[in-house]
PDB file of C-alpha atoms and ligand atoms in Angstrom:
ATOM      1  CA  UNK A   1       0.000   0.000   0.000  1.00  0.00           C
ATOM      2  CA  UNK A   2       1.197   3.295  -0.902  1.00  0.00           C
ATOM      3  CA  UNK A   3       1.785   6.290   1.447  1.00  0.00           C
ATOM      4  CA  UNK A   4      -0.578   8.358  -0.025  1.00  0.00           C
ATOM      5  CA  UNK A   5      -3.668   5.262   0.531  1.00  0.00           C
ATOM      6  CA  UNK A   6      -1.789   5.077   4.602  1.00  0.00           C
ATOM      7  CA  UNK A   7      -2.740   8.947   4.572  1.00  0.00           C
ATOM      8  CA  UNK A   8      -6.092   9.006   3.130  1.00  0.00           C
ATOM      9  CA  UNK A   9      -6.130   5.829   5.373  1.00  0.00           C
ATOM     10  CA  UNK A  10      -5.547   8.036   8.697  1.00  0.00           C
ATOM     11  CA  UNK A  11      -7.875  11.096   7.261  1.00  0.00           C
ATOM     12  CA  UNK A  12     -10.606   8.726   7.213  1.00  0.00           C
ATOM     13  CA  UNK A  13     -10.078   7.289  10.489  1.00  0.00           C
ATOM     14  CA  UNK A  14      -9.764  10.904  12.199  1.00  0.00           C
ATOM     15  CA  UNK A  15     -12.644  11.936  10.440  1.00  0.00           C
ATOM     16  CA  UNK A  16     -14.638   9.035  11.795  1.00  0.00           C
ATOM     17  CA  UNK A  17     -13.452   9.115  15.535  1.00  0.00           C
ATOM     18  CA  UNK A  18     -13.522  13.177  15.153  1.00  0.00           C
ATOM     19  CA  UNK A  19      -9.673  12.959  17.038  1.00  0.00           C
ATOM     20  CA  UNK A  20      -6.778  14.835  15.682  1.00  0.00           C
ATOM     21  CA  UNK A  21      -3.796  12.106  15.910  1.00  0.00           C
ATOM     22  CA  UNK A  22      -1.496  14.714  15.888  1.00  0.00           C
ATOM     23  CA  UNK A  23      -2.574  16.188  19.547  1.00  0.00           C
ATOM     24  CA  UNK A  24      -1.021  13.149  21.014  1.00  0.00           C
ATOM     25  CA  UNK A  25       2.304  13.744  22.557  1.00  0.00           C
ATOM     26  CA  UNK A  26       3.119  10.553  23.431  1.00  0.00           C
ATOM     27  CA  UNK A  27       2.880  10.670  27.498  1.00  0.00           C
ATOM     28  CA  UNK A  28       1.794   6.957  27.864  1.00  0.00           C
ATOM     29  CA  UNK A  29      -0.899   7.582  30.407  1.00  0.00           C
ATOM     30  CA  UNK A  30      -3.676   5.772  28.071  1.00  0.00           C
ATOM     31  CA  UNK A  31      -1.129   2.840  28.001  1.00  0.00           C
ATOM     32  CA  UNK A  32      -0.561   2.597  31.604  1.00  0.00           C
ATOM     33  CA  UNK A  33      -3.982   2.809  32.763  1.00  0.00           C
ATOM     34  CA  UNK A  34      -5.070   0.346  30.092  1.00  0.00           C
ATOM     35  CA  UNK A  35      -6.909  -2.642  31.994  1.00  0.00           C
ATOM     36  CA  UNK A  36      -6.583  -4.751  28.727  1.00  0.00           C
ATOM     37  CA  UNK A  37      -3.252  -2.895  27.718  1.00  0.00           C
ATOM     38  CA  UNK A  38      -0.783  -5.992  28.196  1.00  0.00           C
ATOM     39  CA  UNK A  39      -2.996  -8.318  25.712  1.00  0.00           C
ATOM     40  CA  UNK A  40      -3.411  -5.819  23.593  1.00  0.00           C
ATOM     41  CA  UNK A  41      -0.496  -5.497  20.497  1.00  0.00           C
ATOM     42  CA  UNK A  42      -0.244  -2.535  19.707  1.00  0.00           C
ATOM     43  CA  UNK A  43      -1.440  -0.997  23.125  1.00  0.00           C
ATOM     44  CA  UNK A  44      -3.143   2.696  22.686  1.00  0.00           C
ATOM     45  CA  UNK A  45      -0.540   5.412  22.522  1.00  0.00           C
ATOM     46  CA  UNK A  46       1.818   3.048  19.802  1.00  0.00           C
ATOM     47  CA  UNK A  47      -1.745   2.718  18.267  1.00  0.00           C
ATOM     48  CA  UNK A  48      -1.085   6.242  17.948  1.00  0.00           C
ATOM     49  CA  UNK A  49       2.614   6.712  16.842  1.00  0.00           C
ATOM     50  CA  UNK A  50       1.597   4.396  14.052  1.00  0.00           C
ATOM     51  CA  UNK A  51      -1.001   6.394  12.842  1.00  0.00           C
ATOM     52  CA  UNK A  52       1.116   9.920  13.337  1.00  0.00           C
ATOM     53  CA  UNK A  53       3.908   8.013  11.285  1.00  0.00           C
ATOM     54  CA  UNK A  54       1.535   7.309   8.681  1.00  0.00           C
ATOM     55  CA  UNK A  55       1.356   3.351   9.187  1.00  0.00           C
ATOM     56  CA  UNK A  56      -2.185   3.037   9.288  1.00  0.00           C
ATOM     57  CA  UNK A  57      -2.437  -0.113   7.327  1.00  0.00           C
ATOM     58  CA  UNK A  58      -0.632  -1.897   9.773  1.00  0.00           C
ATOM     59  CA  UNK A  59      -2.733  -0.649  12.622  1.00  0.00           C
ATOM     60  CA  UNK A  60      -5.768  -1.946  10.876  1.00  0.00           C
ATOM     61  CA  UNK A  61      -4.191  -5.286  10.468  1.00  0.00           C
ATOM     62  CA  UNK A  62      -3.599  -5.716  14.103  1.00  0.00           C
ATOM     63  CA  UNK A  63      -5.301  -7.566  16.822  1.00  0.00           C
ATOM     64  CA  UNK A  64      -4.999  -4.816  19.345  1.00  0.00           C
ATOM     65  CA  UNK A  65      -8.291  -2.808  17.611  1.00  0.00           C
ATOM     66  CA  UNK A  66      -9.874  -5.531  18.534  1.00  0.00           C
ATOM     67  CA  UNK A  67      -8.836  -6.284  21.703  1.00  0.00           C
ATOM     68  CA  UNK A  68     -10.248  -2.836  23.074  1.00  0.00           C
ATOM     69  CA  UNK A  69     -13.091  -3.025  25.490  1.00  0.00           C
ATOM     70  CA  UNK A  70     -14.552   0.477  25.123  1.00  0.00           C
ATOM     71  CA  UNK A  71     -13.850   1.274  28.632  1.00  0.00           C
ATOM     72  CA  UNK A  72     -12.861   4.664  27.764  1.00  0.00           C
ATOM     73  CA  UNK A  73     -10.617   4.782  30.726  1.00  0.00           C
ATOM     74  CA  UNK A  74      -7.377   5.872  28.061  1.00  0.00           C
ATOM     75  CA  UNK A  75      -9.858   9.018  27.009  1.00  0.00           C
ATOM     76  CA  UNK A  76     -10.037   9.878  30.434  1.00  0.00           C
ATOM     77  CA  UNK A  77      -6.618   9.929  31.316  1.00  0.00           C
ATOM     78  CA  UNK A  78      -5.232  12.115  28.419  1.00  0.00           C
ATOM     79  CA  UNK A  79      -3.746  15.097  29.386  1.00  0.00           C
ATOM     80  CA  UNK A  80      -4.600  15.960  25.462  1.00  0.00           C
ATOM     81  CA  UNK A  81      -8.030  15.044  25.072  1.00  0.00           C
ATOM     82  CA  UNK A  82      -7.299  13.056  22.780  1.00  0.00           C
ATOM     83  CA  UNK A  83      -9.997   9.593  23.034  1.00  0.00           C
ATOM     84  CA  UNK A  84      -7.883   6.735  21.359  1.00  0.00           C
ATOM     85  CA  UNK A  85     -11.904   4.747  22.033  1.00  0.00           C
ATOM     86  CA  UNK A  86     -12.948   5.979  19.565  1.00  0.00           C
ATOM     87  CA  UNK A  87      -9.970   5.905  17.059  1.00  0.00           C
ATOM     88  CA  UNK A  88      -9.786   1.964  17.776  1.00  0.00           C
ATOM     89  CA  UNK A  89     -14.084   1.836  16.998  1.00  0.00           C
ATOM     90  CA  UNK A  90     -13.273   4.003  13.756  1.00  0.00           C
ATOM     91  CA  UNK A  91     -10.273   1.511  12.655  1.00  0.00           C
ATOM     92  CA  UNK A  92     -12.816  -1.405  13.232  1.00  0.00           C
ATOM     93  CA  UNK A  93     -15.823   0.461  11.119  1.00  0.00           C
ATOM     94  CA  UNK A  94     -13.664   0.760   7.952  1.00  0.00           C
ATOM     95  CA  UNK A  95     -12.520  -2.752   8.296  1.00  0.00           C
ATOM     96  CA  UNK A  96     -16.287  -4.386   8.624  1.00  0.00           C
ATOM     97  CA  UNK A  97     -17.292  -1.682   5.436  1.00  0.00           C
ATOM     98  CA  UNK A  98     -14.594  -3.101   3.564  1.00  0.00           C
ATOM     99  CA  UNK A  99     -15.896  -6.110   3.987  1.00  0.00           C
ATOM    100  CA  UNK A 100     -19.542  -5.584   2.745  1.00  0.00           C
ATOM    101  CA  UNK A 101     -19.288  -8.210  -0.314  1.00  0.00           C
ATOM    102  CA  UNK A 102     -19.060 -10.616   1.939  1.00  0.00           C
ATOM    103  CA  UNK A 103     -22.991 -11.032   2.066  1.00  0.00           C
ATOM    104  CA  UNK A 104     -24.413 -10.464  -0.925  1.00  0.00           C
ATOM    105  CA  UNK A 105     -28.182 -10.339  -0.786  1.00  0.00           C
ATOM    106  CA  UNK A 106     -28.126 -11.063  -4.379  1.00  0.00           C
ATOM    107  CA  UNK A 107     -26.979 -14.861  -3.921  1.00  0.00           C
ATOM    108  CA  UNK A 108     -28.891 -15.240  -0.801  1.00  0.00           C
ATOM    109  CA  UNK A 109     -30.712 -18.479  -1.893  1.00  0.00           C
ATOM    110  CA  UNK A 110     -34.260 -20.455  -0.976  1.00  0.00           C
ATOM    111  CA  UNK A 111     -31.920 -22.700   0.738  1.00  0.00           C
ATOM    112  CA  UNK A 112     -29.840 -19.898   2.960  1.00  0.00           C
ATOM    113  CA  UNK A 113     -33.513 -18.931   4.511  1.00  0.00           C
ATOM    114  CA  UNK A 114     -34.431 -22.103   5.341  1.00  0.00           C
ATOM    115  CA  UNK A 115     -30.865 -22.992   6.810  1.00  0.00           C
ATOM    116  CA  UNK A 116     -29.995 -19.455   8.616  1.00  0.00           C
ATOM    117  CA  UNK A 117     -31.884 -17.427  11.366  1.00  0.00           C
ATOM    118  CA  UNK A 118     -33.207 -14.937  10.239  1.00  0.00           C
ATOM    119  CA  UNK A 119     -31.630 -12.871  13.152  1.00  0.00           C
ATOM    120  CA  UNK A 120     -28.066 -14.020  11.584  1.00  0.00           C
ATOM    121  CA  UNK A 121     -28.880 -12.252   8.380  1.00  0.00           C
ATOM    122  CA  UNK A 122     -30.329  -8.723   9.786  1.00  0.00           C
ATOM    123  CA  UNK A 123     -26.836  -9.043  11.712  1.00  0.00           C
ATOM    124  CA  UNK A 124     -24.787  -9.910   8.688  1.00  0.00           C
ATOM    125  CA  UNK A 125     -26.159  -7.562   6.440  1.00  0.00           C
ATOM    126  CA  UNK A 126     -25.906  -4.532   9.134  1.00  0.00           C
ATOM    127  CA  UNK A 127     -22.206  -5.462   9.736  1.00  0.00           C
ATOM    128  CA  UNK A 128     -20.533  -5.950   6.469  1.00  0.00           C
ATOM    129  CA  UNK A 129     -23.112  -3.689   4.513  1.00  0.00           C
ATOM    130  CA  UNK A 130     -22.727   0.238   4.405  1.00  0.00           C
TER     131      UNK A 130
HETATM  132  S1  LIG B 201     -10.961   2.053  25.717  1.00  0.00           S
HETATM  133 FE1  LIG B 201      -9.704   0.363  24.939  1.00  0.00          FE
HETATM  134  S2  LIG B 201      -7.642   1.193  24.749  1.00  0.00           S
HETATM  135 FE2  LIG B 201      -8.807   2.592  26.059  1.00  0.00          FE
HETATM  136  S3  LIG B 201      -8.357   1.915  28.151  1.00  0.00           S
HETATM  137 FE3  LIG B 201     -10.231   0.877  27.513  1.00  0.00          FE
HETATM  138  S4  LIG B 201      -9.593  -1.085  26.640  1.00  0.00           S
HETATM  139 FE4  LIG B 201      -7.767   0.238  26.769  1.00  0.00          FE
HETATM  140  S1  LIG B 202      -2.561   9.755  27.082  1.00  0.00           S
HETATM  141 FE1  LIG B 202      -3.066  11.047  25.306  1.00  0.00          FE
HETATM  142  S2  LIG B 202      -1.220  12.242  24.867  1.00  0.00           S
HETATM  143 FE2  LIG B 202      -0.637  10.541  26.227  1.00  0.00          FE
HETATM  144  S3  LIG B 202       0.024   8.907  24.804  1.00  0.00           S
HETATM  145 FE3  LIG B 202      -2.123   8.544  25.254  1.00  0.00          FE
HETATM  146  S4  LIG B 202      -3.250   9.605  23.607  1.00  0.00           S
HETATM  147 FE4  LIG B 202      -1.148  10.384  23.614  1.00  0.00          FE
END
């Protein structure tokens, strides 16, 4: 991926989590009061750097967007305001859009309704459809 698709990469996922990845100034505090920050790779202020150093592709690849329990308690602690929460939810939005082709109500067949809830599909189609 190029640098210019990393940069439109982090636009998008400040414009989503309305933070400015630049107001971060590296201080740690949303690492160290982290409940989950020991499982989670990359923990929330490298989450950061990553982004500020244009590597957004490889924060979206990682496990540690994932890992995030919403807690908010890294929000809370920054002395910059700056909510990494919602960064991480924004990082996992783009990945489930990407992913809308992945149900296709087009080839949903006679068979699929008898065989899946109907619950399952709502769910599908609201997670990996935009
Ligand atoms: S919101 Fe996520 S990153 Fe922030 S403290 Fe909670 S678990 Fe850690
Ligand atoms: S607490 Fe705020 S300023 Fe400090 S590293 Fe985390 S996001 Fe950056």
């Amino acid at each position: 991926m190029s640098s210019q698709d990393n940069s439109q990469l982090v636009s998008q996922i400040e414009e989503l989590s309305g933070q400015r990845v630049s107001d971060c100034y590296q201080c740690g505090c949303c690492t160290a009061g982290c409940p989950v920050g020991e499982l989670m790779d990359p923990p929330p202020s490298r989450a950061i750097r990553l982004l500020q150093l244009g590597r957004a592709q490889e924060l979206l690849a990682s496990e540690g967007i994932w890992v995030c329990a919403s807690c908010l308690v890294c929000g809370t602690r920054c002395p910059r305001n700056v909510d990494y929460a919602k960064i991480a939810e924004a990082c996992r939005a783009l990945i489930l859009r990407a992913k809308r082709s992945q149900v296709d109500p087009d080839v949903v067949d006679d068979q699929d309704l008898q065989d899946v809830p109907q619950q399952a599909f709502i769910a599908s189609f609201r997670k990996f459809s935009v």
